[in-house]
Amino acid sequence: MKNLSVAVVDYDCGNLHSASKALELAMKETNLNGSVFLTKDPNKIKNADKVILPGVGAFKACMGKLKSFDGLQESIEEFALKKGNPLLGICIGLHLMATRSFEGGEHPGLSFIEGDVVPILSNAENIKIPHMGWNEILLKQEHDVLKGLNKKDFYFVHSYRFKPKNNESTIATTEYGDIFPSALCSGNILGTQFHPEKSQQTGIKLLKNFLEWCP
Amino acid sequence: MLKVRIIPCLDVKNGRIVKGVNFVDLVDAGDPVEAAKAYDAGGADELCFLDITASHEKRPILLDVVKRTAEQCFMPLTVGGGVSSIEDIQNLLSSGADKVSINTSAVKNPTLIREASEVFGSQCIVVAIDAKKTGDMSWEIFTHGGRESTGISAVDFSKKMADLGAGEILLTSMDRDGTRSGYDIDLLKAVESSIPIPVIASGGVGSIKDLISGAREGRASAVLAASIFHFGECTIKQAKEEMAKAGISVRI
């Protein structure tokens, strides 16, 4: 069997080691052989089998970082749009894939999944922002990556959320203040608002599904 | 539904876990790396790692211990102790922390909180407040691991920190810390009702009942404890089961 190469995009935004560490554990728990590596090398990203765009931070700062490395954004575009290989965006990684974000002004995104990044509704009574902690996801569609994960708790930490243009891209929702999309998918491109790499066994299960996913 | 988080706290000195009684007379309670592993397996919702003497000793936090602890965590890890600059925060995040807790420097240099939340996002900036009761319904904050008084009101300071972009307040009652007599519920309520960001209850847990009242009466988003977990008096699982029985939404 071919060795699976899994690239975690290293663009200096927050805790990227936890994503690669969790993917390594997930890899061990599958029957797949392969390697997980943190990289900002455009060639390695283009030629990987799977790419993860993680990240923690504010939209503007993270997009600025991503653009600050020569060829990095283009390599992700080539990987996901031209080659159609499986890309997973986590939290701010998902937000970066939107058309626009309204976090701290209006900023253009990568436009991989059509939609905007908007604030979590905070007018509901007793709603604390950020939405921080463990909350459950409700599957809206069957999806290989969410197999066996309906109604499971994942770790969330965010003040903004994805508002897709097409509801068909929502594959799971979560309730906090209102009901918002917590996992989205457009073909080979997948994003989660929650952090699978911080969600213990439930998160490892999702990452295993992602490693085995053939869109 | 969002669950109430149960957070074991590792108070670390010289790379070892200690648990203070009113912040003095420290007792060794073990290796943070081993503890992190056990709490991850035990279903803790988050882990807190505080280098309690870093500010007092005017030295940076022990990044190597943080790194080794983070290696064992597949849950969020908050790290604090002696954090006084953007560079300190960057170093901790690079060592595996998900959130950084800031205490002394939030008081000395409040603009750090604004700057940090702009650079890293509010969600990873936790302001740790050590508060002591000074009147019927008033509390004052202390810095340097509870060693220096400031004359600043805990409620006013919490509001200011939320305005500056803090993502969460870790609220410790100095009067209760290490006493096992339960959280200071009035303090929790006073702070929780005046800010829009989550509050972590800390200081004084002696039994699972205290965790329940922190969540229910104190309306805390998360409940933190050290001794009852470290010394094996109860497991995370037992705490969650009793909390669930009491009608609190927890992750089982």
CSV table of C-alpha atoms in Angstrom, one decimal:
chain,number,residue,atom,x,y,z
A,1,MET,CA,0.0,0.0,0.0
A,2,LYS,CA,1.1,3.5,-0.8
A,3,ASN,CA,2.4,5.7,2.0
A,4,LEU,CA,-0.1,8.4,2.9
A,5,SER,CA,1.5,11.8,3.2
A,6,VAL,CA,-0.4,14.2,5.4
A,7,ALA,CA,0.7,17.8,5.5
A,8,VAL,CA,-0.3,20.2,8.3
A,9,VAL,CA,0.1,23.8,7.1
A,10,ASP,CA,2.5,25.6,9.3
A,11,TYR,CA,1.9,29.3,9.0
A,12,ASP,CA,2.8,30.4,12.5
A,13,CYS,CA,-0.8,30.6,13.8
A,14,GLY,CA,-1.3,29.2,17.2
A,15,ASN,CA,-0.9,25.6,18.4
A,16,LEU,CA,-0.1,23.6,15.2
A,17,HIS,CA,1.7,20.8,17.0
A,18,SER,CA,-1.5,19.6,18.6
A,19,ALA,CA,-3.0,19.0,15.2
A,20,SER,CA,0.0,17.0,13.9
A,21,LYS,CA,0.2,15.1,17.2
A,22,ALA,CA,-3.5,14.1,17.1
A,23,LEU,CA,-3.1,13.1,13.4
A,24,GLU,CA,-0.2,10.9,14.2
A,25,LEU,CA,-2.2,9.1,16.9
A,26,ALA,CA,-5.2,8.8,14.4
A,27,MET,CA,-2.8,7.4,11.8
A,28,LYS,CA,-1.6,4.7,14.3
A,29,GLU,CA,-5.2,3.7,14.9
A,30,THR,CA,-6.0,3.1,11.3
A,31,ASN,CA,-4.5,0.4,9.0
A,32,LEU,CA,-2.9,3.1,6.9
A,33,ASN,CA,0.8,3.6,6.6
A,34,GLY,CA,2.1,7.1,6.3
A,35,SER,CA,3.6,10.2,7.7
A,36,VAL,CA,2.3,13.5,9.2
A,37,PHE,CA,4.4,16.5,8.9
A,38,LEU,CA,4.2,20.2,9.7
A,39,THR,CA,5.4,22.3,6.7
A,40,LYS,CA,5.3,25.6,5.0
A,41,ASP,CA,7.0,24.3,1.9
A,42,PRO,CA,4.6,24.8,-1.1
A,43,ASN,CA,6.0,21.8,-3.0
A,44,LYS,CA,5.3,19.4,0.0
A,45,ILE,CA,1.8,20.8,0.3
A,46,LYS,CA,1.0,20.5,-3.4
A,47,ASN,CA,2.2,16.9,-3.5
A,48,ALA,CA,0.7,15.7,-0.2
A,49,ASP,CA,-2.3,13.2,-0.2
A,50,LYS,CA,-4.2,15.1,2.5
A,51,VAL,CA,-3.8,18.6,3.9
A,52,ILE,CA,-4.9,20.1,7.2
A,53,LEU,CA,-5.2,23.8,7.6
A,54,PRO,CA,-5.4,24.3,11.4
A,55,GLY,CA,-4.9,27.5,13.3
A,56,VAL,CA,-5.9,29.7,16.3
A,57,GLY,CA,-6.2,33.4,16.2
A,58,ALA,CA,-7.9,36.4,14.6
A,59,PHE,CA,-8.9,36.2,11.0
A,60,LYS,CA,-7.0,39.2,9.8
A,61,ALA,CA,-3.8,38.1,11.5
A,62,CYS,CA,-4.0,34.5,10.3
A,63,MET,CA,-4.8,35.5,6.7
A,64,GLY,CA,-1.9,37.9,6.8
A,65,LYS,CA,0.5,35.1,8.0
A,66,LEU,CA,-0.8,32.7,5.4
A,67,LYS,CA,-0.1,35.3,2.7
A,68,SER,CA,3.3,36.2,4.1
A,69,PHE,CA,4.9,32.9,3.0
A,70,ASP,CA,5.7,32.8,-0.7
A,71,GLY,CA,3.6,30.4,-2.6
A,72,LEU,CA,1.8,29.0,0.4
A,73,GLN,CA,-1.7,30.1,-0.4
A,74,GLU,CA,-1.2,29.1,-4.1
A,75,SER,CA,0.0,25.6,-3.0
A,76,ILE,CA,-3.2,25.0,-1.0
A,77,GLU,CA,-5.3,26.3,-3.9
A,78,GLU,CA,-3.5,23.9,-6.3
A,79,PHE,CA,-3.9,21.0,-3.9
A,80,ALA,CA,-7.6,21.5,-3.2
A,81,LEU,CA,-9.0,23.3,-6.2
A,82,LYS,CA,-6.9,22.0,-9.1
A,83,LYS,CA,-6.0,18.5,-7.9
A,84,GLY,CA,-9.2,18.1,-5.9
A,85,ASN,CA,-7.5,16.4,-3.0
A,86,PRO,CA,-8.9,16.2,0.6
A,87,LEU,CA,-8.5,19.4,2.6
A,88,LEU,CA,-9.6,19.8,6.2
A,89,GLY,CA,-9.8,23.3,7.8
A,90,ILE,CA,-10.1,23.5,11.5
A,91,CYS,CA,-11.7,26.5,13.3
A,92,ILE,CA,-9.8,29.6,11.9
A,93,GLY,CA,-8.7,27.2,9.1
A,94,LEU,CA,-12.4,26.8,8.2
A,95,HIS,CA,-13.0,30.6,8.4
A,96,LEU,CA,-10.1,31.2,6.0
A,97,MET,CA,-11.9,29.1,3.4
A,98,ALA,CA,-15.0,31.4,3.4
A,99,THR,CA,-15.7,34.1,0.9
A,100,ARG,CA,-15.4,36.9,3.4
A,101,SER,CA,-15.0,37.4,7.2
A,102,PHE,CA,-16.4,40.2,9.2
A,103,GLU,CA,-14.1,39.6,12.2
A,104,GLY,CA,-12.5,43.0,13.0
A,105,GLY,CA,-13.7,44.7,9.7
A,106,GLU,CA,-14.4,43.0,6.4
A,107,HIS,CA,-11.7,40.8,4.9
A,108,PRO,CA,-11.6,38.5,1.8
A,109,GLY,CA,-11.1,34.8,2.3
A,110,LEU,CA,-9.9,32.0,0.1
A,111,SER,CA,-13.5,31.3,-1.2
A,112,PHE,CA,-13.2,27.5,-1.1
A,113,ILE,CA,-16.7,27.2,0.5
A,114,GLU,CA,-19.1,30.0,-0.3
A,115,GLY,CA,-20.2,32.0,2.7
A,116,ASP,CA,-19.3,34.6,5.3
A,117,VAL,CA,-17.8,34.5,8.8
A,118,VAL,CA,-20.0,36.4,11.2
A,119,PRO,CA,-20.3,36.9,14.9
A,120,ILE,CA,-22.1,34.3,17.1
A,121,LEU,CA,-25.5,35.7,18.0
A,122,SER,CA,-25.1,37.0,21.5
A,123,ASN,CA,-28.5,38.5,22.3
A,124,ALA,CA,-29.8,35.3,23.7
A,125,GLU,CA,-30.0,35.3,27.5
A,126,ASN,CA,-27.0,34.1,29.4
A,127,ILE,CA,-24.9,33.5,26.3
A,128,LYS,CA,-21.2,34.0,27.0
A,129,ILE,CA,-18.9,34.8,24.1
A,130,PRO,CA,-16.5,33.1,23.1
A,131,HIS,CA,-18.5,29.9,22.8
A,132,MET,CA,-15.9,27.9,24.8
A,133,GLY,CA,-16.1,24.2,25.8
A,134,TRP,CA,-17.7,20.9,24.8
A,135,ASN,CA,-20.8,20.9,22.8
A,136,GLU,CA,-22.6,18.3,20.6
A,137,ILE,CA,-22.9,18.1,16.9
A,138,LEU,CA,-26.1,17.0,15.1
A,139,LEU,CA,-25.6,15.4,11.7
A,140,LYS,CA,-27.5,17.0,8.9
A,141,GLN,CA,-26.3,14.7,6.2
A,142,GLU,CA,-24.5,11.3,6.1
A,143,HIS,CA,-20.8,12.0,5.6
A,144,ASP,CA,-17.9,9.6,5.7
A,145,VAL,CA,-15.9,11.9,8.0
A,146,LEU,CA,-18.7,12.2,10.5
A,147,LYS,CA,-19.5,8.5,10.6
A,148,GLY,CA,-20.4,7.4,14.1
A,149,LEU,CA,-20.1,10.9,15.5
A,150,ASN,CA,-23.7,12.0,15.6
A,151,LYS,CA,-24.6,13.8,18.9
A,152,LYS,CA,-21.0,13.5,20.1
A,153,ASP,CA,-19.3,16.3,22.1
A,154,PHE,CA,-16.4,18.2,20.5
A,155,TYR,CA,-14.4,21.1,21.9
A,156,PHE,CA,-15.3,24.5,20.6
A,157,VAL,CA,-13.7,27.9,21.1
A,158,HIS,CA,-14.7,30.7,18.9
A,159,SER,CA,-16.6,34.1,18.8
A,160,TYR,CA,-17.3,34.0,15.0
A,161,ARG,CA,-19.0,31.3,13.0
A,162,PHE,CA,-19.5,30.3,9.4
A,163,LYS,CA,-22.7,31.3,7.5
A,164,PRO,CA,-22.7,29.4,4.3
A,165,LYS,CA,-24.4,30.7,1.2
A,166,ASN,CA,-25.8,27.2,0.4
A,167,ASN,CA,-27.3,25.3,3.2
A,168,GLU,CA,-26.3,22.1,1.4
A,169,SER,CA,-22.7,22.6,2.5
A,170,THR,CA,-23.7,22.2,6.2
A,171,ILE,CA,-23.1,18.6,7.3
A,172,ALA,CA,-23.5,19.1,11.0
A,173,THR,CA,-24.9,21.8,13.3
A,174,THR,CA,-24.5,22.8,16.9
A,175,GLU,CA,-26.7,24.9,19.2
A,176,TYR,CA,-25.3,27.9,21.0
A,177,GLY,CA,-27.5,31.0,21.1
A,178,ASP,CA,-28.8,29.8,17.8
A,179,ILE,CA,-28.2,26.8,15.6
A,180,PHE,CA,-25.1,27.2,13.5
A,181,PRO,CA,-23.1,25.0,11.1
A,182,SER,CA,-20.3,23.2,13.0
A,183,ALA,CA,-19.1,21.1,10.1
A,184,LEU,CA,-19.2,22.0,6.4
A,185,CYS,CA,-18.2,20.3,3.2
A,186,SER,CA,-18.0,21.2,-0.5
A,187,GLY,CA,-16.7,18.2,-2.5
A,188,ASN,CA,-13.2,17.5,-1.3
A,189,ILE,CA,-13.1,20.4,1.0
A,190,LEU,CA,-14.2,20.0,4.6
A,191,GLY,CA,-14.1,22.3,7.6
A,192,THR,CA,-15.0,22.0,11.3
A,193,GLN,CA,-15.7,24.9,13.6
A,194,PHE,CA,-14.7,22.6,16.5
A,195,HIS,CA,-11.2,21.3,17.3
A,196,PRO,CA,-11.0,17.5,16.6
A,197,GLU,CA,-7.3,17.7,17.8
A,198,LYS,CA,-8.6,18.8,21.2
A,199,SER,CA,-11.5,16.5,21.5
A,200,GLN,CA,-9.9,13.4,22.9
A,201,GLN,CA,-11.1,10.0,21.5
A,202,THR,CA,-14.1,11.6,19.6
A,203,GLY,CA,-11.7,13.9,17.8
A,204,ILE,CA,-9.2,11.2,17.0
A,205,LYS,CA,-12.1,9.2,15.5
A,206,LEU,CA,-13.0,12.1,13.2
A,207,LEU,CA,-9.4,12.4,12.1
A,208,LYS,CA,-9.2,8.7,11.4
A,209,ASN,CA,-12.3,9.1,9.2
A,210,PHE,CA,-10.6,12.0,7.5
A,211,LEU,CA,-7.5,10.0,6.8
A,212,GLU,CA,-9.6,7.2,5.3
A,213,TRP,CA,-11.8,9.5,3.4
A,214,CYS,CA,-11.8,9.3,-0.4
A,215,PRO,CA,-14.0,12.0,-1.8
B,1,MET,CA,-26.0,22.1,24.7
B,2,LEU,CA,-22.7,23.5,26.0
B,3,LYS,CA,-21.4,21.5,28.9
B,4,VAL,CA,-19.9,22.7,32.2
B,5,ARG,CA,-16.2,22.0,32.0
B,6,ILE,CA,-14.3,20.2,34.8
B,7,ILE,CA,-10.7,21.4,34.9
B,8,PRO,CA,-8.0,19.8,37.1
B,9,CYS,CA,-5.4,22.4,37.8
B,10,LEU,CA,-1.7,21.6,38.1
B,11,ASP,CA,0.1,24.2,40.3
B,12,VAL,CA,3.7,23.7,39.3
B,13,LYS,CA,6.9,24.8,41.1
B,14,ASN,CA,10.3,23.7,39.9
B,15,GLY,CA,8.7,21.4,37.4
B,16,ARG,CA,6.6,19.5,40.1
B,17,ILE,CA,3.0,19.8,41.0
B,18,VAL,CA,2.4,21.3,44.4
B,19,LYS,CA,-0.8,22.4,46.1
B,20,GLY,CA,-0.8,25.3,48.3
B,21,VAL,CA,-2.9,26.1,51.3
B,22,ASN,CA,-3.6,29.8,51.0
B,23,PHE,CA,-0.7,30.0,48.6
B,24,VAL,CA,2.0,29.0,51.2
B,25,ASP,CA,3.2,25.7,52.7
B,26,LEU,CA,3.4,23.8,49.5
B,27,VAL,CA,3.1,20.1,49.4
B,28,ASP,CA,4.5,18.0,46.5
B,29,ALA,CA,1.8,16.2,44.6
B,30,GLY,CA,3.7,14.8,41.7
B,31,ASP,CA,4.9,15.0,38.1
B,32,PRO,CA,2.8,17.2,35.8
B,33,VAL,CA,3.5,15.0,32.7
B,34,GLU,CA,2.2,11.9,34.4
B,35,ALA,CA,-0.8,13.8,35.8
B,36,ALA,CA,-1.6,15.3,32.4
B,37,LYS,CA,-1.7,11.8,30.9
B,38,ALA,CA,-3.9,10.4,33.7
B,39,TYR,CA,-6.4,13.3,33.4
B,40,ASP,CA,-6.5,13.0,29.6
B,41,ALA,CA,-7.4,9.3,30.0
B,42,GLY,CA,-9.8,10.1,32.8
B,43,GLY,CA,-11.9,12.4,30.7
B,44,ALA,CA,-11.0,15.9,32.1
B,45,ASP,CA,-12.5,18.6,29.8
B,46,GLU,CA,-9.5,20.8,29.9
B,47,LEU,CA,-6.2,21.1,31.9
B,48,CYS,CA,-4.7,24.1,33.6
B,49,PHE,CA,-1.0,24.4,34.2
B,50,LEU,CA,0.2,27.2,36.4
B,51,ASP,CA,3.8,27.9,37.2
B,52,ILE,CA,2.9,29.5,40.4
B,53,THR,CA,6.2,31.1,41.4
B,54,ALA,CA,7.4,32.4,38.0
B,55,SER,CA,6.2,36.0,38.5
B,56,HIS,CA,7.4,36.1,42.0
B,57,GLU,CA,10.9,34.8,41.1
B,58,LYS,CA,10.9,37.1,38.0
B,59,ARG,CA,11.8,34.3,35.7
B,60,PRO,CA,10.2,32.9,32.5
B,61,ILE,CA,8.0,29.8,32.7
B,62,LEU,CA,9.6,26.3,32.2
B,63,LEU,CA,8.9,25.8,28.5
B,64,ASP,CA,10.3,22.3,28.5
B,65,VAL,CA,7.9,21.0,31.2
B,66,VAL,CA,5.0,22.7,29.3
B,67,LYS,CA,6.1,21.0,26.1
B,68,ARG,CA,6.2,17.5,27.8
B,69,THR,CA,2.9,18.1,29.5
B,70,ALA,CA,1.2,19.2,26.2
B,71,GLU,CA,2.5,16.1,24.5
B,72,GLN,CA,0.1,14.1,26.8
B,73,CYS,CA,-2.9,16.3,26.2
B,74,PHE,CA,-5.6,15.7,23.6
B,75,MET,CA,-7.7,18.3,25.4
B,76,PRO,CA,-7.2,22.0,25.7
B,77,LEU,CA,-4.3,23.1,27.8
B,78,THR,CA,-4.2,26.5,29.6
B,79,VAL,CA,-0.8,27.6,30.8
B,80,GLY,CA,0.1,30.5,33.0
B,81,GLY,CA,2.9,31.9,35.2
B,82,GLY,CA,5.1,34.9,34.6
B,83,VAL,CA,3.6,35.8,31.2
B,84,SER,CA,4.5,39.4,30.6
B,85,SER,CA,4.9,39.9,26.8
B,86,ILE,CA,3.7,38.9,23.3
B,87,GLU,CA,6.8,36.9,23.0
B,88,ASP,CA,6.1,34.9,26.2
B,89,ILE,CA,2.6,34.1,24.8
B,90,GLN,CA,4.0,33.0,21.4
B,91,ASN,CA,6.6,30.8,23.2
B,92,LEU,CA,3.8,29.1,25.2
B,93,LEU,CA,1.6,28.6,22.2
B,94,SER,CA,4.5,27.1,20.3
B,95,SER,CA,5.2,24.8,23.2
B,96,GLY,CA,1.8,23.3,23.0
B,97,ALA,CA,-0.5,25.6,25.1
B,98,ASP,CA,-3.9,26.3,23.7
B,99,LYS,CA,-4.6,29.2,26.0
B,100,VAL,CA,-2.4,31.4,28.1
B,101,SER,CA,-3.3,32.7,31.5
B,102,ILE,CA,-2.1,36.1,32.5
B,103,ASN,CA,-2.3,37.4,36.1
B,104,THR,CA,0.3,39.9,37.3
B,105,SER,CA,1.0,41.5,33.9
B,106,ALA,CA,-2.7,42.1,33.3
B,107,VAL,CA,-2.7,44.4,36.3
B,108,LYS,CA,0.7,46.1,35.6
B,109,ASN,CA,0.2,46.4,31.9
B,110,PRO,CA,-3.5,46.1,30.8
B,111,THR,CA,-2.7,47.0,27.2
B,112,LEU,CA,-1.0,43.6,26.9
B,113,ILE,CA,-4.4,42.0,27.0
B,114,ARG,CA,-5.7,44.2,24.1
B,115,GLU,CA,-2.5,43.6,22.1
B,116,ALA,CA,-2.5,39.8,22.8
B,117,SER,CA,-6.2,39.4,21.9
B,118,GLU,CA,-5.6,41.2,18.6
B,119,VAL,CA,-2.6,39.1,17.7
B,120,PHE,CA,-3.7,35.7,19.0
B,121,GLY,CA,-7.5,36.1,19.3
B,122,SER,CA,-9.5,36.5,22.5
B,123,GLN,CA,-10.2,32.8,22.8
B,124,CYS,CA,-6.6,32.1,23.9
B,125,ILE,CA,-6.3,34.9,26.4
B,126,VAL,CA,-7.3,34.0,29.9
B,127,VAL,CA,-7.0,36.6,32.6
B,128,ALA,CA,-6.4,35.0,36.0
B,129,ILE,CA,-7.7,37.0,39.0
B,130,ASP,CA,-6.8,36.3,42.6
B,131,ALA,CA,-9.4,38.0,44.7
B,132,LYS,CA,-9.7,38.6,48.4
B,133,LYS,CA,-12.8,39.7,50.2
B,134,THR,CA,-12.5,43.2,51.7
B,135,GLY,CA,-16.1,44.0,52.6
B,136,ASP,CA,-19.7,42.6,52.6
B,137,MET,CA,-19.8,42.4,48.8
B,138,SER,CA,-16.4,43.7,47.7
B,139,TRP,CA,-13.2,42.0,46.7
B,140,GLU,CA,-9.8,43.2,45.9
B,141,ILE,CA,-7.3,41.7,43.5
B,142,PHE,CA,-3.8,40.6,44.3
B,143,THR,CA,-0.8,39.9,42.1
B,144,HIS,CA,2.5,37.9,42.2
B,145,GLY,CA,0.8,34.7,43.3
B,146,GLY,CA,-1.3,36.4,45.9
B,147,ARG,CA,1.6,38.3,47.4
B,148,GLU,CA,0.9,41.9,46.5
B,149,SER,CA,-2.2,43.9,47.1
B,150,THR,CA,-3.4,46.4,44.4
B,151,GLY,CA,-6.5,48.2,45.8
B,152,ILE,CA,-8.3,47.3,42.6
B,153,SER,CA,-11.9,45.9,42.7
B,154,ALA,CA,-12.2,42.4,41.3
B,155,VAL,CA,-15.5,43.2,39.6
B,156,ASP,CA,-14.3,46.4,38.0
B,157,PHE,CA,-11.1,44.7,36.9
B,158,SER,CA,-13.0,41.8,35.3
B,159,LYS,CA,-15.1,44.2,33.3
B,160,LYS,CA,-12.0,46.1,32.1
B,161,MET,CA,-10.3,42.9,31.1
B,162,ALA,CA,-13.4,41.7,29.1
B,163,ASP,CA,-13.5,45.1,27.4
B,164,LEU,CA,-9.8,44.8,26.5
B,165,GLY,CA,-10.4,41.5,24.8
B,166,ALA,CA,-9.8,38.7,27.4
B,167,GLY,CA,-11.6,35.6,26.3
B,168,GLU,CA,-12.2,34.1,29.8
B,169,ILE,CA,-11.7,34.9,33.5
B,170,LEU,CA,-10.1,32.4,35.8
B,171,LEU,CA,-11.4,33.6,39.2
B,172,THR,CA,-9.7,32.4,42.3
B,173,SER,CA,-10.9,33.2,45.8
B,174,MET,CA,-7.8,33.7,47.9
B,175,ASP,CA,-9.9,33.4,51.1
B,176,ARG,CA,-11.1,29.9,50.0
B,177,ASP,CA,-8.1,28.6,48.2
B,178,GLY,CA,-6.7,25.5,50.0
B,179,THR,CA,-9.4,25.6,52.7
B,180,ARG,CA,-11.7,23.0,51.2
B,181,SER,CA,-14.7,25.1,52.3
B,182,GLY,CA,-16.2,25.6,48.8
B,183,TYR,CA,-16.0,28.4,46.2
B,184,ASP,CA,-16.8,32.0,47.2
B,185,ILE,CA,-20.2,31.9,45.5
B,186,ASP,CA,-20.9,35.6,46.0
B,187,LEU,CA,-17.7,36.5,44.3
B,188,LEU,CA,-18.5,34.2,41.3
B,189,LYS,CA,-22.0,35.7,41.0
B,190,ALA,CA,-20.8,39.2,41.3
B,191,VAL,CA,-18.2,38.8,38.5
B,192,GLU,CA,-20.2,36.4,36.3
B,193,SER,CA,-23.2,38.8,36.2
B,194,SER,CA,-21.1,41.8,35.2
B,195,ILE,CA,-19.2,40.4,32.2
B,196,PRO,CA,-20.1,38.8,28.8
B,197,ILE,CA,-17.2,36.2,28.8
B,198,PRO,CA,-17.0,32.8,30.6
B,199,VAL,CA,-15.8,32.5,34.2
B,200,ILE,CA,-13.9,29.6,35.6
B,201,ALA,CA,-14.5,29.1,39.3
B,202,SER,CA,-11.4,28.4,41.4
B,203,GLY,CA,-10.3,28.2,45.0
B,204,GLY,CA,-11.8,26.2,47.8
B,205,VAL,CA,-13.1,22.9,46.4
B,206,GLY,CA,-13.4,20.2,49.2
B,207,SER,CA,-16.0,17.9,47.6
B,208,ILE,CA,-18.0,17.3,44.5
B,209,LYS,CA,-20.9,19.3,46.1
B,210,ASP,CA,-18.7,22.4,45.8
B,211,LEU,CA,-18.3,21.8,42.0
B,212,ILE,CA,-22.0,21.5,41.7
B,213,SER,CA,-22.7,24.8,43.6
B,214,GLY,CA,-20.0,26.6,41.6
B,215,ALA,CA,-21.8,25.7,38.4
B,216,ARG,CA,-25.4,26.0,39.7
B,217,GLU,CA,-25.3,28.9,42.2
B,218,GLY,CA,-22.1,30.5,41.0
B,219,ARG,CA,-23.1,30.1,37.3
B,220,ALA,CA,-19.5,29.4,36.4
B,221,SER,CA,-18.9,28.1,32.8
B,222,ALA,CA,-16.2,25.8,34.2
B,223,VAL,CA,-15.2,24.5,37.6
B,224,LEU,CA,-11.5,24.1,38.5
B,225,ALA,CA,-10.0,22.1,41.3
B,226,ALA,CA,-6.7,20.6,42.3
B,227,SER,CA,-6.4,18.7,45.6
B,228,ILE,CA,-9.6,16.6,45.4
B,229,PHE,CA,-8.4,15.2,42.1
B,230,HIS,CA,-4.6,15.1,42.7
B,231,PHE,CA,-4.9,13.2,45.9
B,232,GLY,CA,-7.4,10.7,44.4
B,233,GLU,CA,-10.3,11.6,46.6
B,234,CYS,CA,-12.5,11.5,43.6
B,235,THR,CA,-12.1,10.9,39.9
B,236,ILE,CA,-13.2,13.1,37.1
B,237,LYS,CA,-15.8,10.5,36.2
B,238,GLN,CA,-17.3,10.4,39.7
B,239,ALA,CA,-17.5,14.2,39.7
B,240,LYS,CA,-19.2,14.2,36.4
B,241,GLU,CA,-21.7,11.5,37.4
B,242,GLU,CA,-22.7,13.4,40.5
B,243,MET,CA,-22.9,16.6,38.7
B,244,ALA,CA,-25.2,15.0,36.0
B,245,LYS,CA,-27.4,13.6,38.8
B,246,ALA,CA,-27.7,17.1,40.1
B,247,GLY,CA,-29.0,18.3,36.8
B,248,ILE,CA,-25.9,19.9,35.5
B,249,SER,CA,-25.0,19.4,31.8
B,250,VAL,CA,-21.6,17.7,31.7
B,251,ARG,CA,-19.7,15.6,29.1
B,252,ILE,CA,-19.8,12.0,30.1
